[in-house]
Tab-separated table of C-alpha atoms in Angstrom:
chain	number	residue	atom	x	y	z
A	1	MET	CA	26.167	106.345	-78.851
A	2	VAL	CA	26.456	108.563	-75.781
A	3	SER	CA	23.359	106.804	-73.750
A	4	GLU	CA	24.796	103.321	-74.180
A	5	ILE	CA	28.286	104.649	-71.522
A	6	PRO	CA	26.716	102.846	-68.197
A	7	GLU	CA	25.851	105.109	-65.112
A	8	VAL	CA	28.844	103.166	-63.585
A	9	VAL	CA	31.491	105.070	-65.750
A	10	VAL	CA	30.443	108.241	-65.621
A	11	LEU	CA	30.414	108.504	-62.049
A	12	ARG	CA	34.005	107.737	-62.404
A	13	LEU	CA	35.125	110.205	-65.002
A	14	PRO	CA	35.180	113.162	-62.074
A	15	LEU	CA	37.715	111.278	-60.353
A	16	TYR	CA	39.254	110.808	-63.275
A	17	VAL	CA	39.489	114.653	-63.872
A	18	ARG	CA	40.041	115.451	-60.064
A	19	ALA	CA	42.881	113.347	-60.250
A	20	LEU	CA	44.382	114.511	-62.813
A	21	SER	CA	44.673	118.782	-62.300
A	22	ARG	CA	45.726	117.856	-59.515
A	23	LEU	CA	48.215	115.942	-61.492
A	24	GLN	CA	48.351	118.970	-63.822
A	25	ASP	CA	48.708	121.452	-60.882
A	26	GLU	CA	52.419	119.134	-59.694
A	27	SER	CA	54.246	119.533	-63.098
A	28	ALA	CA	53.041	116.014	-63.732
A	29	GLY	CA	53.168	115.128	-68.061
A	30	VAL	CA	52.644	111.657	-68.626
A	31	ILE	CA	50.852	109.325	-66.952
A	32	SER	CA	49.996	105.222	-66.737
A	33	SER	CA	46.427	103.595	-65.705
A	34	GLN	CA	49.046	101.631	-62.885
A	35	GLU	CA	50.370	105.293	-62.095
A	36	LEU	CA	46.439	107.082	-62.002
A	37	GLY	CA	44.265	103.089	-61.051
A	38	GLU	CA	46.866	103.573	-56.584
A	39	LEU	CA	46.269	106.995	-57.252
A	40	LEU	CA	42.338	106.213	-57.529
A	41	GLN	CA	42.244	103.645	-55.555
A	42	ILE	CA	40.725	101.596	-59.767
A	43	THR	CA	42.387	99.091	-61.473
A	44	PRO	CA	44.407	99.716	-64.752
A	45	ALA	CA	42.364	97.832	-66.229
A	46	GLN	CA	39.129	99.879	-65.057
A	47	ILE	CA	40.338	102.865	-65.981
A	48	ARG	CA	41.730	102.362	-69.610
A	49	LYS	CA	37.906	99.904	-69.921
A	50	ASP	CA	36.494	103.365	-69.114
A	51	LEU	CA	37.991	105.467	-70.780
A	52	SER	CA	38.070	103.228	-74.355
A	53	TYR	CA	34.611	104.377	-74.328
A	54	PHE	CA	34.903	108.028	-74.737
A	55	GLY	CA	37.802	106.930	-78.085
A	56	ARG	CA	41.756	106.254	-77.543
A	57	PHE	CA	43.911	109.193	-75.172
A	58	GLY	CA	47.084	107.049	-74.843
A	59	LYS	CA	49.711	105.711	-76.233
A	60	GLN	CA	50.409	101.875	-75.633
A	61	GLY	CA	53.226	101.383	-73.062
A	62	LYS	CA	53.366	104.713	-73.155
A	63	GLY	CA	50.612	106.067	-70.507
A	64	TYR	CA	48.549	109.172	-71.272
A	65	THR	CA	49.670	112.858	-71.363
A	66	VAL	CA	48.120	114.745	-68.492
A	67	SER	CA	46.510	117.900	-69.845
A	68	TYR	CA	45.839	115.946	-72.922
A	69	LEU	CA	43.291	113.476	-70.758
A	70	LEU	CA	42.241	116.338	-69.567
A	71	GLY	CA	41.206	117.970	-71.182
A	72	GLU	CA	39.306	115.620	-73.576
A	73	LEU	CA	36.992	115.021	-69.904
A	74	ARG	CA	36.265	118.584	-69.114
A	75	GLN	CA	34.757	118.678	-72.719
A	76	ILE	CA	33.235	115.139	-72.170
A	77	LEU	CA	31.660	116.098	-68.824
A	78	GLY	CA	31.154	119.178	-70.563
A	79	LEU	CA	33.762	120.758	-67.626
A	80	GLU	CA	34.497	123.548	-70.191
A	81	ARG	CA	31.883	125.867	-69.494
A	82	GLU	CA	29.716	127.925	-66.390
A	83	TRP	CA	26.781	126.341	-65.030
A	84	SER	CA	23.942	128.328	-63.533
A	85	ALA	CA	22.430	126.799	-60.971
A	86	VAL	CA	19.250	127.705	-58.238
A	87	LEU	CA	18.812	126.249	-54.313
A	88	VAL	CA	15.784	126.011	-53.052
A	89	GLY	CA	15.594	125.618	-49.441
A	90	VAL	CA	17.854	128.681	-47.455
A	91	GLY	CA	17.233	127.119	-43.942
A	92	ARG	CA	19.977	125.994	-41.640
A	93	LEU	CA	21.279	123.894	-44.275
A	94	GLY	CA	20.492	125.905	-47.486
A	95	ARG	CA	22.440	128.964	-46.277
A	96	ALA	CA	25.464	126.562	-45.119
A	97	ILE	CA	25.414	125.138	-49.027
A	98	LEU	CA	25.810	128.834	-50.128
A	99	SER	CA	28.844	129.038	-47.295
A	100	TYR	CA	29.862	125.934	-49.302
A	101	PRO	CA	33.242	126.834	-51.163
A	102	GLY	CA	33.464	123.911	-52.986
A	103	PHE	CA	31.219	125.307	-55.762
A	104	THR	CA	32.268	128.102	-57.683
A	105	PRO	CA	36.013	126.909	-58.667
A	106	ALA	CA	34.463	124.917	-60.286
A	107	GLY	CA	32.586	126.312	-62.314
A	108	PHE	CA	28.838	126.280	-60.808
A	109	ARG	CA	27.957	129.715	-59.642
A	110	VAL	CA	24.370	129.762	-57.331
A	111	VAL	CA	21.797	132.235	-59.776
A	112	ALA	CA	18.800	132.529	-57.008
A	113	ALA	CA	17.177	131.090	-54.651
A	114	PHE	CA	14.230	130.084	-52.327
A	115	ASP	CA	11.730	130.287	-49.532
A	116	VAL	CA	8.570	130.258	-48.553
A	117	ASP	CA	9.118	131.350	-45.532
A	118	THR	CA	8.260	135.431	-45.391
A	119	ASN	CA	11.606	136.499	-42.711
A	120	GLN	CA	14.031	134.961	-45.544
A	121	ILE	CA	12.336	136.530	-48.562
A	122	GLY	CA	14.282	139.630	-49.298
A	123	LYS	CA	17.841	139.374	-47.652
A	124	ARG	CA	21.197	137.997	-48.537
A	125	VAL	CA	22.482	134.761	-47.633
A	126	ASP	CA	26.149	134.922	-49.180
A	127	GLY	CA	25.210	137.409	-51.552
A	128	ILE	CA	21.855	135.849	-52.586
A	129	ARG	CA	19.449	137.999	-52.435
A	130	VAL	CA	16.366	135.475	-51.152
A	131	ARG	CA	13.747	135.040	-53.436
A	132	ASP	CA	9.615	133.695	-52.661
A	133	ILE	CA	9.251	131.106	-54.134
A	134	SER	CA	6.860	131.398	-56.005
A	135	GLU	CA	9.012	133.365	-58.589
A	136	LEU	CA	10.435	129.752	-59.184
A	137	GLU	CA	8.816	128.843	-62.830
A	138	ASP	CA	9.410	132.011	-63.866
A	139	ALA	CA	13.305	132.233	-63.870
A	140	ILE	CA	14.299	128.971	-64.041
A	141	LYS	CA	12.195	129.560	-67.178
A	142	ARG	CA	13.323	133.256	-68.053
A	143	ASP	CA	17.626	131.922	-67.694
A	144	ALA	CA	16.542	128.523	-68.891
A	145	ILE	CA	18.781	127.110	-65.600
A	146	SER	CA	18.791	123.263	-65.713
A	147	ILE	CA	20.113	121.831	-62.250
A	148	ALA	CA	18.598	122.351	-58.903
A	149	ILE	CA	20.315	121.848	-55.924
A	150	VAL	CA	17.223	121.173	-53.225
A	151	ALA	CA	17.804	122.089	-48.922
A	152	VAL	CA	14.155	121.852	-48.168
A	153	PRO	CA	12.948	119.912	-45.750
A	154	ALA	CA	11.600	115.742	-46.287
A	155	SER	CA	7.736	116.479	-46.433
A	156	GLU	CA	8.093	119.366	-48.928
A	157	ALA	CA	11.172	117.034	-51.545
A	158	GLN	CA	9.059	115.382	-53.623
A	159	ARG	CA	6.441	118.124	-54.381
A	160	VAL	CA	9.287	120.958	-55.120
A	161	ILE	CA	10.728	118.385	-56.947
A	162	ASP	CA	8.084	118.047	-58.832
A	163	ARG	CA	8.049	121.565	-59.551
A	164	LEU	CA	11.686	122.450	-60.778
A	165	VAL	CA	11.328	119.085	-62.775
A	166	GLN	CA	7.895	120.951	-64.685
A	167	CYS	CA	9.778	124.116	-65.728
A	168	GLY	CA	12.630	121.714	-66.702
A	169	VAL	CA	14.976	121.594	-64.663
A	170	LYS	CA	17.417	118.299	-65.686
A	171	ALA	CA	19.847	117.814	-63.238
A	172	ILE	CA	19.221	117.478	-59.725
A	173	LEU	CA	21.590	117.626	-55.976
A	174	ASN	CA	19.442	116.371	-53.113
A	175	TYR	CA	20.156	116.999	-49.835
A	176	ALA	CA	16.275	116.194	-48.854
A	177	PRO	CA	16.296	113.179	-46.638
A	178	VAL	CA	13.868	111.220	-49.487
A	179	SER	CA	14.577	109.595	-52.295
A	180	PRO	CA	12.745	112.042	-55.091
A	181	GLN	CA	10.767	110.015	-57.933
A	182	ILE	CA	11.867	111.497	-61.295
A	183	PRO	CA	11.182	110.851	-64.730
A	184	GLY	CA	13.553	108.901	-67.106
A	185	ASP	CA	15.280	111.535	-68.216
A	186	VAL	CA	16.007	113.893	-65.330
A	187	LYS	CA	19.194	113.190	-63.418
A	188	VAL	CA	18.849	113.073	-58.514
A	189	ARG	CA	22.100	112.817	-56.688
A	190	ASN	CA	21.524	112.304	-53.090
A	191	VAL	CA	24.175	114.102	-51.347
A	192	ASP	CA	22.909	112.819	-47.528
A	193	PRO	CA	26.352	112.828	-45.033
A	194	VAL	CA	24.675	111.071	-42.784
A	195	LEU	CA	23.185	107.954	-45.575
A	196	ALA	CA	27.156	107.557	-45.189
A	197	LEU	CA	27.643	107.679	-42.183
A	198	GLN	CA	25.695	105.217	-41.186
A	199	THR	CA	27.080	102.839	-43.943
A	200	MET	CA	29.463	102.709	-42.276
A	201	THR	CA	28.530	102.321	-38.264
A	202	PHE	CA	27.829	98.763	-39.689
A	203	HIS	CA	30.949	98.147	-40.652
A	204	LEU	CA	32.157	99.744	-36.801
A	205	LYS	CA	29.593	97.921	-34.978
A	206	ASN	CA	31.012	93.996	-36.285
A	207	LEU	CA	34.686	95.990	-35.602
A	208	GLU	CA	34.250	95.157	-32.383
A	209	LEU	CA	31.565	92.662	-32.178
A	210	ALA	CA	34.924	90.925	-33.771
A	211	GLY	CA	36.840	92.527	-31.407
A	212	LYS	CA	35.297	91.654	-27.620
A	213	ARG	CA	35.595	87.422	-29.137
A	214	PRO	CA	37.873	85.734	-29.082
A	215	GLU	CA	38.867	84.637	-32.131
A	216	GLY	CA	38.335	81.008	-32.599
A	217	LYS	CA	34.521	81.164	-31.131
A	218	ARG	CA	33.241	84.208	-33.401
A	219	GLY	CA	30.464	82.498	-35.001
A	220	LYS	CA	27.906	83.214	-37.637
A	221	PHE	CA	26.310	86.992	-37.100
B	1	MET	CA	29.338	86.168	-41.841
B	2	VAL	CA	28.390	89.625	-41.470
B	3	SER	CA	31.954	89.677	-43.303
B	4	GLU	CA	30.453	88.156	-46.572
B	5	ILE	CA	27.808	90.609	-47.003
B	6	PRO	CA	28.120	92.620	-50.541
B	7	GLU	CA	29.522	95.983	-49.864
B	8	VAL	CA	26.500	98.067	-51.929
B	9	VAL	CA	24.197	95.550	-49.685
B	10	VAL	CA	25.460	97.551	-46.555
B	11	LEU	CA	25.273	101.473	-49.006
B	12	ARG	CA	21.661	100.278	-49.027
B	13	LEU	CA	20.107	98.982	-45.681
B	14	PRO	CA	20.433	103.135	-44.582
B	15	LEU	CA	17.670	103.641	-47.682
B	16	TYR	CA	15.335	101.339	-46.188
B	17	VAL	CA	15.993	102.660	-43.022
B	18	ARG	CA	14.912	106.137	-43.841
B	19	ALA	CA	12.153	105.001	-45.755
B	20	LEU	CA	10.924	102.561	-42.710
B	21	SER	CA	11.193	105.327	-40.053
B	22	ARG	CA	8.831	108.014	-42.691
B	23	LEU	CA	5.859	105.162	-43.155
B	24	GLN	CA	6.678	104.253	-38.636
B	25	ASP	CA	6.016	108.042	-38.493
B	26	GLU	CA	2.356	107.967	-41.259
B	27	SER	CA	1.695	104.816	-39.039
B	28	ALA	CA	2.019	102.472	-40.796
B	29	GLY	CA	1.427	98.128	-40.089
B	30	VAL	CA	2.511	96.989	-43.104
B	31	ILE	CA	4.421	96.778	-45.999
B	32	SER	CA	5.438	94.840	-48.728
B	33	SER	CA	8.656	94.729	-51.120
B	34	GLN	CA	6.737	95.688	-53.855
B	35	GLU	CA	5.920	99.333	-52.398
B	36	LEU	CA	9.423	99.732	-49.877
B	37	GLY	CA	10.505	99.033	-53.848
B	38	GLU	CA	9.076	101.939	-55.217
B	39	LEU	CA	9.423	104.353	-52.641
B	40	LEU	CA	12.467	103.780	-53.471
B	41	GLN	CA	13.034	102.888	-56.898
B	42	ILE	CA	14.663	99.548	-56.257
B	43	THR	CA	13.111	96.327	-57.382
B	44	PRO	CA	11.042	94.329	-54.743
B	45	ALA	CA	13.564	90.938	-56.184
B	46	GLN	CA	16.877	93.524	-55.108
B	47	ILE	CA	14.666	94.433	-51.407
B	48	ARG	CA	13.848	90.919	-50.465
B	49	LYS	CA	17.691	89.488	-51.596
B	50	ASP	CA	19.564	92.448	-49.465
B	51	LEU	CA	17.263	91.573	-46.466
B	52	SER	CA	17.824	87.997	-47.159
B	53	TYR	CA	21.465	88.525	-46.051
B	54	PHE	CA	20.387	88.658	-42.277
B	55	GLY	CA	17.264	87.118	-41.975
B	56	ARG	CA	13.811	86.368	-42.349
B	57	PHE	CA	11.330	89.756	-41.712
B	58	GLY	CA	8.403	89.049	-43.494
B	59	LYS	CA	5.820	86.885	-43.725
B	60	GLN	CA	5.086	84.870	-47.553
B	61	GLY	CA	2.655	86.887	-49.321
B	62	LYS	CA	2.144	89.347	-46.108
B	63	GLY	CA	4.782	91.505	-46.662
B	64	TYR	CA	6.984	93.580	-43.420
B	65	THR	CA	6.086	95.383	-39.954
B	66	VAL	CA	6.777	98.447	-39.934
B	67	SER	CA	8.134	98.659	-36.908
B	68	TYR	CA	9.658	95.495	-36.691
B	69	LEU	CA	11.281	95.231	-40.113
B	70	LEU	CA	12.761	98.760	-38.319
B	71	GLY	CA	13.887	97.902	-35.378
B	72	GLU	CA	16.143	95.069	-36.381
B	73	LEU	CA	17.734	97.416	-39.332
B	74	ARG	CA	18.991	99.470	-36.875
B	75	GLN	CA	20.129	97.236	-35.498
B	76	ILE	CA	21.735	95.739	-37.491
B	77	LEU	CA	23.438	99.243	-38.530
B	78	GLY	CA	24.059	100.117	-35.131
B	79	LEU	CA	21.841	102.835	-34.654
B	80	GLU	CA	20.036	102.295	-31.357
B	81	ARG	CA	22.817	103.924	-29.821
B	82	GLU	CA	24.660	107.455	-30.170
B	83	TRP	CA	27.783	107.785	-31.846
B	84	SER	CA	30.936	110.557	-31.608
B	85	ALA	CA	33.038	111.925	-34.455
B	86	VAL	CA	35.569	114.532	-33.861
B	87	LEU	CA	35.680	117.693	-37.457
B	88	VAL	CA	39.507	117.998	-38.189
B	89	GLY	CA	39.277	121.400	-40.341
B	90	VAL	CA	37.518	124.732	-38.875
B	91	GLY	CA	38.042	126.318	-41.780
B	92	ARG	CA	34.567	127.242	-43.294
B	93	LEU	CA	33.924	123.712	-44.592
B	94	GLY	CA	34.254	122.886	-41.579
B	95	ARG	CA	31.221	125.857	-39.714
B	96	ALA	CA	28.906	124.289	-41.969
B	97	ILE	CA	29.362	121.048	-40.833
B	98	LEU	CA	29.654	121.661	-37.359
B	99	SER	CA	25.955	123.605	-38.343
B	100	TYR	CA	24.748	120.223	-40.500
B	101	PRO	CA	21.012	120.239	-38.530
B	102	GLY	CA	21.393	116.531	-39.947
B	103	PHE	CA	23.281	114.484	-37.929
B	104	THR	CA	22.108	115.487	-33.783
B	105	PRO	CA	18.677	113.626	-34.790
B	106	ALA	CA	20.164	110.944	-35.908
B	107	GLY	CA	22.928	110.701	-33.322
B	108	PHE	CA	26.068	111.726	-34.712
B	109	ARG	CA	27.341	114.345	-32.198
B	110	VAL	CA	30.829	116.493	-33.399
B	111	VAL	CA	32.458	115.706	-29.876
B	112	ALA	CA	35.565	117.521	-31.138
B	113	ALA	CA	37.036	119.697	-33.483
B	114	PHE	CA	40.919	120.351	-34.235
B	115	ASP	CA	42.600	123.086	-36.369
B	116	VAL	CA	45.867	123.523	-37.197
B	117	ASP	CA	45.555	127.451	-37.538
B	118	THR	CA	45.931	129.434	-34.475
B	119	ASN	CA	43.641	132.121	-34.811
B	120	GLN	CA	40.952	129.612	-34.878
B	121	ILE	CA	41.887	127.269	-32.230
B	122	GLY	CA	39.529	128.546	-28.366
B	123	LYS	CA	37.219	130.081	-30.384
B	124	ARG	CA	33.589	128.402	-30.316
B	125	VAL	CA	32.083	126.975	-33.431
B	126	ASP	CA	28.049	125.732	-32.754
B	127	GLY	CA	29.387	124.927	-29.394
B	128	ILE	CA	32.175	123.576	-30.052
B	129	ARG	CA	35.432	124.172	-29.097
B	130	VAL	CA	38.177	124.622	-31.656
B	131	ARG	CA	41.782	122.732	-30.092
B	132	ASP	CA	44.650	122.363	-31.553
B	133	ILE	CA	45.516	119.345	-33.544
B	134	SER	CA	48.501	118.491	-31.295
B	135	GLU	CA	46.185	116.867	-29.247
B	136	LEU	CA	44.306	114.957	-31.607
B	137	GLU	CA	45.605	111.614	-31.268
B	138	ASP	CA	44.827	112.346	-27.575
B	139	ALA	CA	41.160	113.142	-27.245
B	140	ILE	CA	40.277	110.033	-30.382
B	141	LYS	CA	42.244	107.377	-28.157
B	142	ARG	CA	40.923	108.726	-24.457
B	143	ASP	CA	37.083	108.923	-25.330
B	144	ALA	CA	37.481	105.672	-27.455
B	145	ILE	CA	36.437	107.860	-31.268
B	146	SER	CA	36.167	105.464	-34.213
B	147	ILE	CA	34.510	108.218	-36.500
B	148	ALA	CA	36.330	111.344	-37.758
B	149	ILE	CA	35.431	114.165	-40.136
B	150	VAL	CA	37.749	115.674	-42.545
B	151	ALA	CA	37.512	118.995	-44.396
B	152	VAL	CA	40.146	119.848	-44.937
B	153	PRO	CA	43.071	121.008	-47.264
B	154	ALA	CA	43.096	118.221	-49.988
B	155	SER	CA	47.098	118.707	-49.514
B	156	GLU	CA	46.042	118.138	-46.131
B	157	ALA	CA	44.008	115.808	-46.694
B	158	GLN	CA	46.164	112.175	-46.686
B	159	ARG	CA	48.288	113.473	-44.169
B	160	VAL	CA	45.628	113.616	-41.101
B	161	ILE	CA	43.410	110.995	-42.634
B	162	ASP	CA	46.882	108.609	-42.241
B	163	ARG	CA	47.111	110.005	-38.173
B	164	LEU	CA	43.855	109.138	-37.668
B	165	VAL	CA	43.831	106.289	-39.570
B	166	GLN	CA	46.995	105.961	-36.846
B	167	CYS	CA	44.801	105.973	-33.867
B	168	GLY	CA	42.480	103.991	-34.232
B	169	VAL	CA	39.733	105.565	-35.951
B	170	LYS	CA	37.657	102.787	-38.272
B	171	ALA	CA	35.551	105.277	-40.231
B	172	ILE	CA	36.057	107.970	-42.207
B	173	LEU	CA	33.348	110.637	-43.549
B	174	ASN	CA	35.858	113.003	-46.167
B	175	TYR	CA	34.914	116.323	-47.408
B	176	ALA	CA	37.547	116.946	-48.783
B	177	PRO	CA	38.741	116.271	-52.795
B	178	VAL	CA	41.012	113.216	-52.558
B	179	SER	CA	40.374	110.007	-52.593
B	180	PRO	CA	42.640	108.831	-49.737
B	181	GLN	CA	44.859	106.140	-48.832
B	182	ILE	CA	42.715	103.821	-46.571
B	183	PRO	CA	43.572	100.168	-45.195
B	184	GLY	CA	41.823	97.900	-45.140
B	185	ASP	CA	39.604	97.467	-42.200
B	186	VAL	CA	39.061	101.718	-42.412
B	187	LYS	CA	36.321	102.970	-44.081
B	188	VAL	CA	36.203	106.407	-45.483
B	189	ARG	CA	33.074	107.500	-47.862
B	190	ASN	CA	34.001	110.604	-49.292
B	191	VAL	CA	30.830	113.834	-49.519
B	192	ASP	CA	31.639	115.920	-52.902
B	193	PRO	CA	28.533	117.649	-53.253
B	194	VAL	CA	30.459	119.149	-56.988
B	195	LEU	CA	31.804	115.701	-57.817
B	196	ALA	CA	28.223	114.872	-57.575
B	197	LEU	CA	27.083	117.836	-60.004
B	198	GLN	CA	30.563	117.041	-61.898
B	199	THR	CA	29.062	113.399	-62.667
B	200	MET	CA	25.293	115.280	-64.630
B	201	THR	CA	26.206	117.826	-66.564
B	202	PHE	CA	27.663	114.702	-68.764
B	203	HIS	CA	24.308	114.220	-69.100
B	204	LEU	CA	22.829	117.526	-69.591
B	205	LYS	CA	25.120	117.972	-71.918
B	206	ASN	CA	24.464	114.993	-73.724
B	207	LEU	CA	20.643	116.285	-73.387
B	208	GLU	CA	21.582	119.492	-75.664
B	209	LEU	CA	23.314	118.350	-78.059
B	210	ALA	CA	20.551	115.848	-78.904
B	211	GLY	CA	18.807	118.420	-78.961
B	212	LYS	CA	20.410	120.691	-81.107
B	213	ARG	CA	20.653	118.246	-83.725
B	214	PRO	CA	17.868	116.820	-85.819
B	215	GLU	CA	16.721	112.969	-84.681
B	216	GLY	CA	18.004	111.697	-87.997
B	217	LYS	CA	21.588	113.052	-88.363
B	218	ARG	CA	22.817	112.071	-84.573
B	219	GLY	CA	25.943	110.730	-84.640
B	220	LYS	CA	28.280	109.214	-83.323
B	221	PHE	CA	30.003	111.223	-79.955
């Protein structure tokens, strides 16, 4: 059963797809789990175990055929089709998201953008007309959109996400600096570069502390 | 020893800081691990265990004093000071990063930006003058910068990251769609909204498949 596949495995699959795509661009024919592991800094055993959830893709001692494995993984992840998404929040961050160059080549198309700001509504940003948020539910239901990108202020995020969930959105890419509450059948991924930086300053600080003290005296922090 | 703290714990600390900051803004005085857990969708036991790596912050049955715990965690994460960062790559993505509104309020300041494109060099983007990448090493060493943000094409990323590591950068926020190789004392965090979307389409696809098949017939995927 698909539902029994550990979430950590699902989180790694796009990394495999990305690496295999590059290998295919470089005309690589076959790759071993060792080589793939080195590229991704994942152990070969982990790669073999991850893939074994979905079938047998490699031949004993022969490795994986790049194009075949890539095709299968794209199929498994649902990447063989285009996905439409809506954006909620077209402030500075929302506009940066609309101009993000990575979505379209990967098959993700922002088809509508919404805001509450009457100065924004009706304007065009990167080819998308900003609509009144009151049209959100109708637009999502009409086009059966299942992906939303949220770039509203923290104070508004939960309310907006509740509305999105209510009208059937099942996947939320959340740029608002909050950890939203969502029902079990909805997925959320948070994009937060500040949070990422804050997980690294811990190490920077400790490297500095370590550097300032002589090796022998380095005590308990 | 700080180095013995599991990385997953370090990854959660900024979430605690963010939640506690909001609680402080709302004038909350004390919070229990239960309440904090509900906000963050983390079990209270996990929160207590995470915090126990750094000391005793709560009183038995009384919960945590919001301002005290926030101050301590900010201290532990090195967030009581400002951090300078350089940006490499000032294409479309790099410009979106320079206009990202979240860094400055969080104490992260992009102090220099570099590119190879002679059409970009010398221009100002959001108040930052774009410099020739040949000046990278000197600038980083002179100001003892330890954080770099990388927004170059995938094909250039590893080479740029090698240069950054070589001149002493210890923390890399990587927007290039690659998994870079780095030495053990350097941290890298990848920001990739496409990868995040691709981990959700797996679930969307399976929800669709589940919806299309009658319950009894749902077979092995």
